C-alpha cells in the first residue's frame, strides 16, 4: 500500500491477483500484516535463542569483548562449540 503511494506497482508471483480491485487491495494488506507479524515473531525468537546461548556460557559470534578470548570445546564426533 505504501509503495502504491509512490507509484510503485507490486506484482505478487505466488498469488493470482490481477488488477487493482478492492478484494486484491484487502488481500495485499492482509499479506503485509501477516509478513510483519512473522518478522516480529522471528526477531523475538532469535533474541531468546541468543540470550539462552549466552546464559549457557556459549559464544554468539563476533569479536570477544576486551579481556576475553574465544576457546573451542569438543562436544563429540567432530563437533565443537565456541565459549
mmCIF file of C-alpha atoms in Angstrom:
data_model
loop_
_atom_site.group_PDB
_atom_site.id
_atom_site.type_symbol
_atom_site.label_atom_id
_atom_site.label_comp_id
_atom_site.label_asym_id
_atom_site.label_seq_id
_atom_site.Cartn_x
_atom_site.Cartn_y
_atom_site.Cartn_z
ATOM 1 C CA UNK A 1 0.000 0.000 0.000
ATOM 2 C CA UNK A 2 2.810 2.404 0.842
ATOM 3 C CA UNK A 3 4.535 1.553 -2.422
ATOM 4 C CA UNK A 4 1.372 2.445 -4.351
ATOM 5 C CA UNK A 5 1.567 5.967 -2.909
ATOM 6 C CA UNK A 6 4.943 6.376 -4.612
ATOM 7 C CA UNK A 7 3.786 4.920 -7.918
ATOM 8 C CA UNK A 8 5.457 1.521 -7.493
ATOM 9 C CA UNK A 9 3.427 -1.371 -8.866
ATOM 10 C CA UNK A 10 3.624 -4.545 -6.778
ATOM 11 C CA UNK A 11 3.312 -7.877 -8.586
ATOM 12 C CA UNK A 12 2.786 -10.945 -6.404
ATOM 13 C CA UNK A 13 4.077 -14.014 -8.202
ATOM 14 C CA UNK A 14 2.724 -16.614 -5.783
ATOM 15 C CA UNK A 15 -0.780 -15.100 -5.585
ATOM 16 C CA UNK A 16 -3.171 -14.983 -8.511
ATOM 17 C CA UNK A 17 -4.071 -11.312 -8.322
ATOM 18 C CA UNK A 18 -4.813 -9.222 -11.364
ATOM 19 C CA UNK A 19 -5.881 -5.627 -11.340
ATOM 20 C CA UNK A 20 -6.476 -3.064 -8.616
ATOM 21 C CA UNK A 21 -9.741 -4.417 -7.225
ATOM 22 C CA UNK A 22 -10.856 -3.784 -3.636
ATOM 23 C CA UNK A 23 -10.558 -7.512 -2.925
ATOM 24 C CA UNK A 24 -6.954 -7.576 -4.141
ATOM 25 C CA UNK A 25 -6.118 -4.492 -2.089
ATOM 26 C CA UNK A 26 -7.574 -6.216 1.000
ATOM 27 C CA UNK A 27 -5.615 -9.404 0.312
ATOM 28 C CA UNK A 28 -2.387 -7.459 -0.209
ATOM 29 C CA UNK A 29 -2.913 -5.600 3.077
ATOM 30 C CA UNK A 30 -3.564 -8.843 4.938
ATOM 31 C CA UNK A 31 -0.437 -10.439 3.461
ATOM 32 C CA UNK A 32 1.624 -7.407 4.542
ATOM 33 C CA UNK A 33 0.301 -7.634 8.104
ATOM 34 C CA UNK A 34 0.966 -11.381 8.289
ATOM 35 C CA UNK A 35 4.503 -10.833 6.989
ATOM 36 C CA UNK A 36 5.131 -8.100 9.580
ATOM 37 C CA UNK A 37 3.854 -10.380 12.353
ATOM 38 C CA UNK A 38 6.080 -13.232 11.165
ATOM 39 C CA UNK A 39 9.152 -10.975 11.086
ATOM 40 C CA UNK A 40 8.447 -9.532 14.554
ATOM 41 C CA UNK A 41 7.950 -13.026 15.992
ATOM 42 C CA UNK A 42 11.140 -14.262 14.343
ATOM 43 C CA UNK A 43 13.112 -11.393 15.884
ATOM 44 C CA UNK A 44 11.784 -12.290 19.356
ATOM 45 C CA UNK A 45 12.631 -15.981 18.905
ATOM 46 C CA UNK A 46 16.158 -15.217 17.670
ATOM 47 C CA UNK A 47 16.729 -12.909 20.628
ATOM 48 C CA UNK A 48 15.526 -15.604 23.051
ATOM 49 C CA UNK A 49 17.856 -18.150 21.446
ATOM 50 C CA UNK A 50 20.858 -15.846 21.610
ATOM 51 C CA UNK A 51 20.096 -14.967 25.244
ATOM 52 C CA UNK A 52 19.819 -18.632 26.195
ATOM 53 C CA UNK A 53 23.085 -19.411 24.442
ATOM 54 C CA UNK A 54 24.880 -16.708 26.455
ATOM 55 C CA UNK A 55 23.327 -17.953 29.713
ATOM 56 C CA UNK A 56 24.799 -21.376 28.982
ATOM 57 C CA UNK A 57 28.222 -19.774 28.510
ATOM 58 C CA UNK A 58 28.463 -20.129 24.746
ATOM 59 C CA UNK A 59 29.579 -17.507 22.260
ATOM 60 C CA UNK A 60 27.177 -15.840 19.813
ATOM 61 C CA UNK A 61 29.988 -14.981 17.440
ATOM 62 C CA UNK A 62 31.759 -11.781 16.625
ATOM 63 C CA UNK A 63 34.794 -10.285 18.312
ATOM 64 C CA UNK A 64 35.023 -11.142 22.025
ATOM 65 C CA UNK A 65 34.883 -8.186 24.443
ATOM 66 C CA UNK A 66 38.138 -6.698 25.695
ATOM 67 C CA UNK A 67 39.784 -9.060 28.169
ATOM 68 C CA UNK A 68 38.041 -12.196 26.874
ATOM 69 C CA UNK A 69 39.134 -14.830 24.400
ATOM 70 C CA UNK A 70 37.252 -17.482 22.468
ATOM 71 C CA UNK A 71 38.034 -21.133 23.073
ATOM 72 C CA UNK A 72 36.641 -24.158 21.280
ATOM 73 C CA UNK A 73 35.475 -27.188 23.249
ATOM 74 C CA UNK A 74 34.848 -30.653 21.833
ATOM 75 C CA UNK A 75 31.273 -31.928 22.071
ATOM 76 C CA UNK A 76 31.634 -35.243 20.356
ATOM 77 C CA UNK A 77 32.422 -36.647 16.940
ATOM 78 C CA UNK A 78 33.909 -33.630 15.081
ATOM 79 C CA UNK A 79 31.533 -31.189 16.828
ATOM 80 C CA UNK A 80 32.832 -28.144 18.682
ATOM 81 C CA UNK A 81 31.341 -25.120 20.413
ATOM 82 C CA UNK A 82 32.863 -21.698 20.954
ATOM 83 C CA UNK A 83 32.901 -20.448 24.530
#
